[in-house]
Amino acid sequence: MTAPARRGVFITFEGIDGSGKSTQARALAERLGAALTREPGGSEGAEEIRRLLVEGEAARWSAETEILLFTAARRDHLEKTILPALERGAVIVSDRFADSTRVYQGAARAALREKVDLLHAAMIGLEPDLTFVIDTDPDVALRRGLARHSGEDRFESLGAAFQHRLRTGFLALAREYPQRVRLIAGDRAPDDIASDIATQAQAFLAGRAHG
Ligand code: ADP
Ligand code: TYD
């Protein structure tokens, strides 16, 4: 898809489960008065697909099927929520986006990065302007995540070794996209992390306004 004439700004948060990304996405959206959305989900149809993905047995879907389901959800989210926000000139903050598929399905669950990239190019074709990867020790993050008992723990149930592979994947992603990805230390008090992120986001937005 060709990107539309965009006036808005698309900011994403990424990281392993329990890293603190939702907390930080919420805090930044509030501080900027931005729209807040999430993946999998973020539109009515995508939220329905989310339930198929986050509930049930870990072995319920193969990595290949997951790529298709996450991309289907993302396409609906893009059409119904993200592009309309960008077209009206809004700042929109998403708790996860395509980098999660690159790392979870493309690297950590299976080595399927090429297929992830093909499908992304064909069906999504949009990259965030700015991405914050919250980097948190997997053992700390896993305890935080499971403590929630949300019933949405299909991926957390894959265990600590999987979370360590994910962290490696997100660190590699930060090296792959140094222009847009900012690595944020997640083992700090939530308010310290939030001010760090707000400073970086505001500098980025000011740069765009003047550039
Ligand atoms: P994620 O979206 O990455 O899974 P959340 O933001 O939902 O993470 O946080 C997971 C849990 O950890 C929540 O209970 C949240 O209140 C808590 N939490 C978030 N950030 C921190 C932090 N910096 N220090 C300690 N606990 C945190
Ligand atoms: P999320 O609700 O962000 O979970 P958490 O708050 O625990 O981080 O995402 C649900 C799960 O889906 C999470 O384990 C990450 C996974 N996921 C993928 O595997 N691929 C993707 O493309 C996306 C968006 C999420």
Coordinates of C-alpha atoms in Angstrom, one line a residue, residues 2-195:
T2 CA 1.2 3.5 -0.7
A3 CA 1.3 5.6 2.4
P4 CA -1.3 8.4 2.2
A5 CA -0.3 12.1 2.5
R6 CA 0.3 11.9 6.2
R7 CA -0.1 14.7 8.6
G8 CA -0.2 12.8 11.8
V9 CA 2.5 11.0 13.8
F10 CA 2.6 7.3 14.6
I11 CA 4.4 6.2 17.7
T12 CA 4.6 2.6 18.9
F13 CA 5.7 0.8 22.1
E14 CA 7.3 -2.6 21.9
G15 CA 8.9 -5.1 24.3
I16 CA 8.5 -8.4 25.9
D17 CA 5.3 -9.4 27.9
G18 CA 5.2 -7.5 31.2
S19 CA 8.0 -5.1 30.2
G20 CA 5.8 -2.1 31.1
K21 CA 4.9 -1.0 27.6
S22 CA 1.1 -0.6 28.2
T23 CA 1.8 1.5 31.3
Q24 CA 4.2 3.7 29.3
A25 CA 2.0 3.9 26.1
R26 CA -0.9 5.1 28.3
A27 CA 1.3 7.7 30.1
L28 CA 2.7 9.1 26.9
A29 CA -0.7 9.3 25.1
E30 CA -2.1 11.1 28.2
R31 CA 0.8 13.5 28.3
L32 CA 0.6 14.3 24.6
G33 CA -3.2 14.3 24.4
A34 CA -2.7 11.6 21.7
A35 CA -5.0 8.8 20.6
L36 CA -4.2 5.4 22.2
T37 CA -4.6 2.1 20.6
R38 CA -3.2 -1.5 20.8
E39 CA -2.4 -4.7 19.0
P40 CA -3.6 -7.3 18.6
G41 CA -6.8 -5.3 18.6
G42 CA -7.5 -1.6 18.2
S43 CA -10.6 -1.9 16.0
E44 CA -13.8 -4.0 16.5
G45 CA -12.8 -6.7 14.1
A46 CA -9.2 -6.9 15.3
E47 CA -10.3 -7.2 18.9
E48 CA -12.3 -10.3 17.8
I49 CA -9.2 -11.8 16.2
R50 CA -7.3 -10.9 19.4
R51 CA -9.3 -13.3 21.5
L52 CA -8.3 -16.2 19.1
L53 CA -4.7 -15.3 19.6
V54 CA -4.2 -14.6 23.3
E55 CA -6.5 -17.3 24.8
G56 CA -6.0 -21.0 24.9
E57 CA -3.2 -23.4 24.6
A58 CA 0.3 -22.3 23.5
A59 CA 0.3 -24.9 20.7
R60 CA -3.1 -23.8 19.4
W61 CA -1.7 -22.1 16.3
S62 CA 1.5 -22.6 14.4
A63 CA 3.8 -19.6 13.9
E64 CA 2.7 -19.4 10.3
T65 CA -1.0 -19.3 11.2
E66 CA -0.2 -16.7 13.8
I67 CA 1.5 -14.5 11.2
L68 CA -1.7 -14.6 9.1
L69 CA -4.0 -13.9 12.1
F70 CA -1.8 -11.0 13.4
T71 CA -1.6 -9.5 10.0
A72 CA -5.3 -9.8 9.4
A73 CA -5.9 -8.0 12.7
R74 CA -3.3 -5.4 11.8
R75 CA -4.9 -4.7 8.4
D76 CA -8.3 -4.0 10.0
H77 CA -6.6 -1.9 12.7
L78 CA -4.8 0.1 10.0
E79 CA -7.9 0.7 7.9
K80 CA -10.3 1.5 10.7
T81 CA -8.1 3.3 13.3
I82 CA -4.6 4.1 12.4
L83 CA -4.9 5.6 8.9
P84 CA -8.0 7.7 9.8
A85 CA -6.1 9.2 12.8
L86 CA -3.0 10.0 10.7
E87 CA -5.2 11.5 8.0
R88 CA -6.9 13.9 10.5
G89 CA -3.4 14.9 11.7
A90 CA -3.5 13.2 15.1
V91 CA -0.6 11.8 17.1
I92 CA -1.5 8.1 17.6
V93 CA 0.2 5.8 20.1
S94 CA 0.0 2.1 19.7
D95 CA 0.8 -0.5 22.3
R96 CA 2.6 -3.0 19.9
F97 CA 2.6 -3.0 16.1
A98 CA 4.5 -4.9 13.3
D99 CA 7.8 -5.1 15.2
S100 CA 6.1 -7.6 17.5
T101 CA 5.4 -9.9 14.6
R102 CA 9.0 -9.5 13.4
V103 CA 10.3 -10.5 16.8
Y104 CA 7.7 -13.0 18.1
Q105 CA 6.8 -14.9 14.9
G106 CA 9.9 -13.9 12.8
A107 CA 12.6 -14.6 15.3
A108 CA 11.6 -16.0 18.7
R109 CA 8.9 -18.6 17.9
A110 CA 10.4 -19.6 14.5
A111 CA 12.8 -18.3 11.9
L112 CA 10.2 -16.8 9.6
R113 CA 11.4 -13.3 9.2
E114 CA 11.3 -13.4 5.4
K115 CA 7.6 -14.4 5.4
V116 CA 6.8 -11.8 8.0
D117 CA 8.4 -9.1 5.8
L118 CA 6.7 -10.3 2.6
L119 CA 3.3 -10.2 4.2
H120 CA 4.0 -6.8 5.8
A121 CA 5.1 -5.3 2.5
A122 CA 2.0 -6.7 0.7
M123 CA -0.7 -5.9 3.3
I124 CA 0.5 -3.2 5.7
G125 CA 3.3 -1.2 4.2
L126 CA 3.4 1.4 7.1
E127 CA 6.2 1.9 9.6
P128 CA 6.0 4.0 12.8
D129 CA 7.6 7.4 12.9
L130 CA 9.0 6.6 16.4
T131 CA 9.2 3.4 18.4
F132 CA 10.1 2.9 22.1
V133 CA 11.4 -0.5 23.0
I134 CA 11.0 -1.0 26.7
D135 CA 13.9 -3.3 27.7
T136 CA 13.2 -5.2 30.9
D137 CA 14.8 -8.2 32.4
P138 CA 12.7 -11.2 31.3
D139 CA 12.5 -12.7 34.8
V140 CA 11.2 -9.5 36.3
A141 CA 8.8 -9.0 33.4
L142 CA 7.5 -12.5 33.6
R143 CA 6.7 -12.1 37.3
R144 CA 4.9 -8.8 36.5
G145 CA 2.9 -10.3 33.7
L146 CA 1.8 -13.5 35.3
A147 CA 0.9 -11.6 38.5
R148 CA -1.9 -10.0 36.5
H149 CA -3.8 -13.4 35.9
S150 CA -5.5 -11.8 33.0
G151 CA -6.5 -15.0 31.2
E152 CA -4.6 -13.7 28.2
D153 CA -1.4 -15.5 29.0
R154 CA -1.0 -17.8 26.1
F155 CA 2.3 -16.3 25.1
E156 CA 3.6 -15.8 28.7
S157 CA 2.9 -19.6 29.2
L158 CA 5.7 -20.3 26.7
G159 CA 8.1 -19.6 29.6
A160 CA 11.3 -17.8 30.6
A161 CA 13.6 -19.2 27.8
F162 CA 11.1 -17.8 25.2
Q163 CA 11.1 -14.4 26.9
H164 CA 14.9 -14.3 26.8
R165 CA 14.8 -15.1 23.0
L166 CA 12.3 -12.2 22.7
R167 CA 14.5 -9.8 24.5
T168 CA 17.4 -10.7 22.2
G169 CA 15.1 -10.2 19.2
F170 CA 14.0 -6.7 20.4
L171 CA 17.6 -5.6 21.0
A172 CA 18.5 -6.8 17.4
L173 CA 15.5 -4.8 16.1
A174 CA 16.8 -1.6 17.8
R175 CA 20.1 -2.1 15.9
E176 CA 18.3 -2.8 12.7
Y177 CA 16.2 0.4 12.7
P178 CA 18.4 2.9 14.6
Q179 CA 16.6 5.8 13.0
R180 CA 13.2 5.2 14.5
V181 CA 13.8 2.8 17.5
R182 CA 14.7 4.2 20.9
L183 CA 15.8 1.6 23.6
I184 CA 14.5 2.5 27.0
A185 CA 15.7 0.8 30.3
G186 CA 12.5 -0.7 31.8
D187 CA 14.0 -1.6 35.3
R188 CA 13.2 1.8 36.8
A189 CA 10.3 3.4 38.5
P190 CA 7.4 4.0 36.1
D191 CA 7.5 7.8 36.5
D192 CA 11.2 7.9 35.7
I193 CA 10.7 5.9 32.5
A194 CA 7.7 8.1 31.6
S195 CA 9.6 11.4 31.9

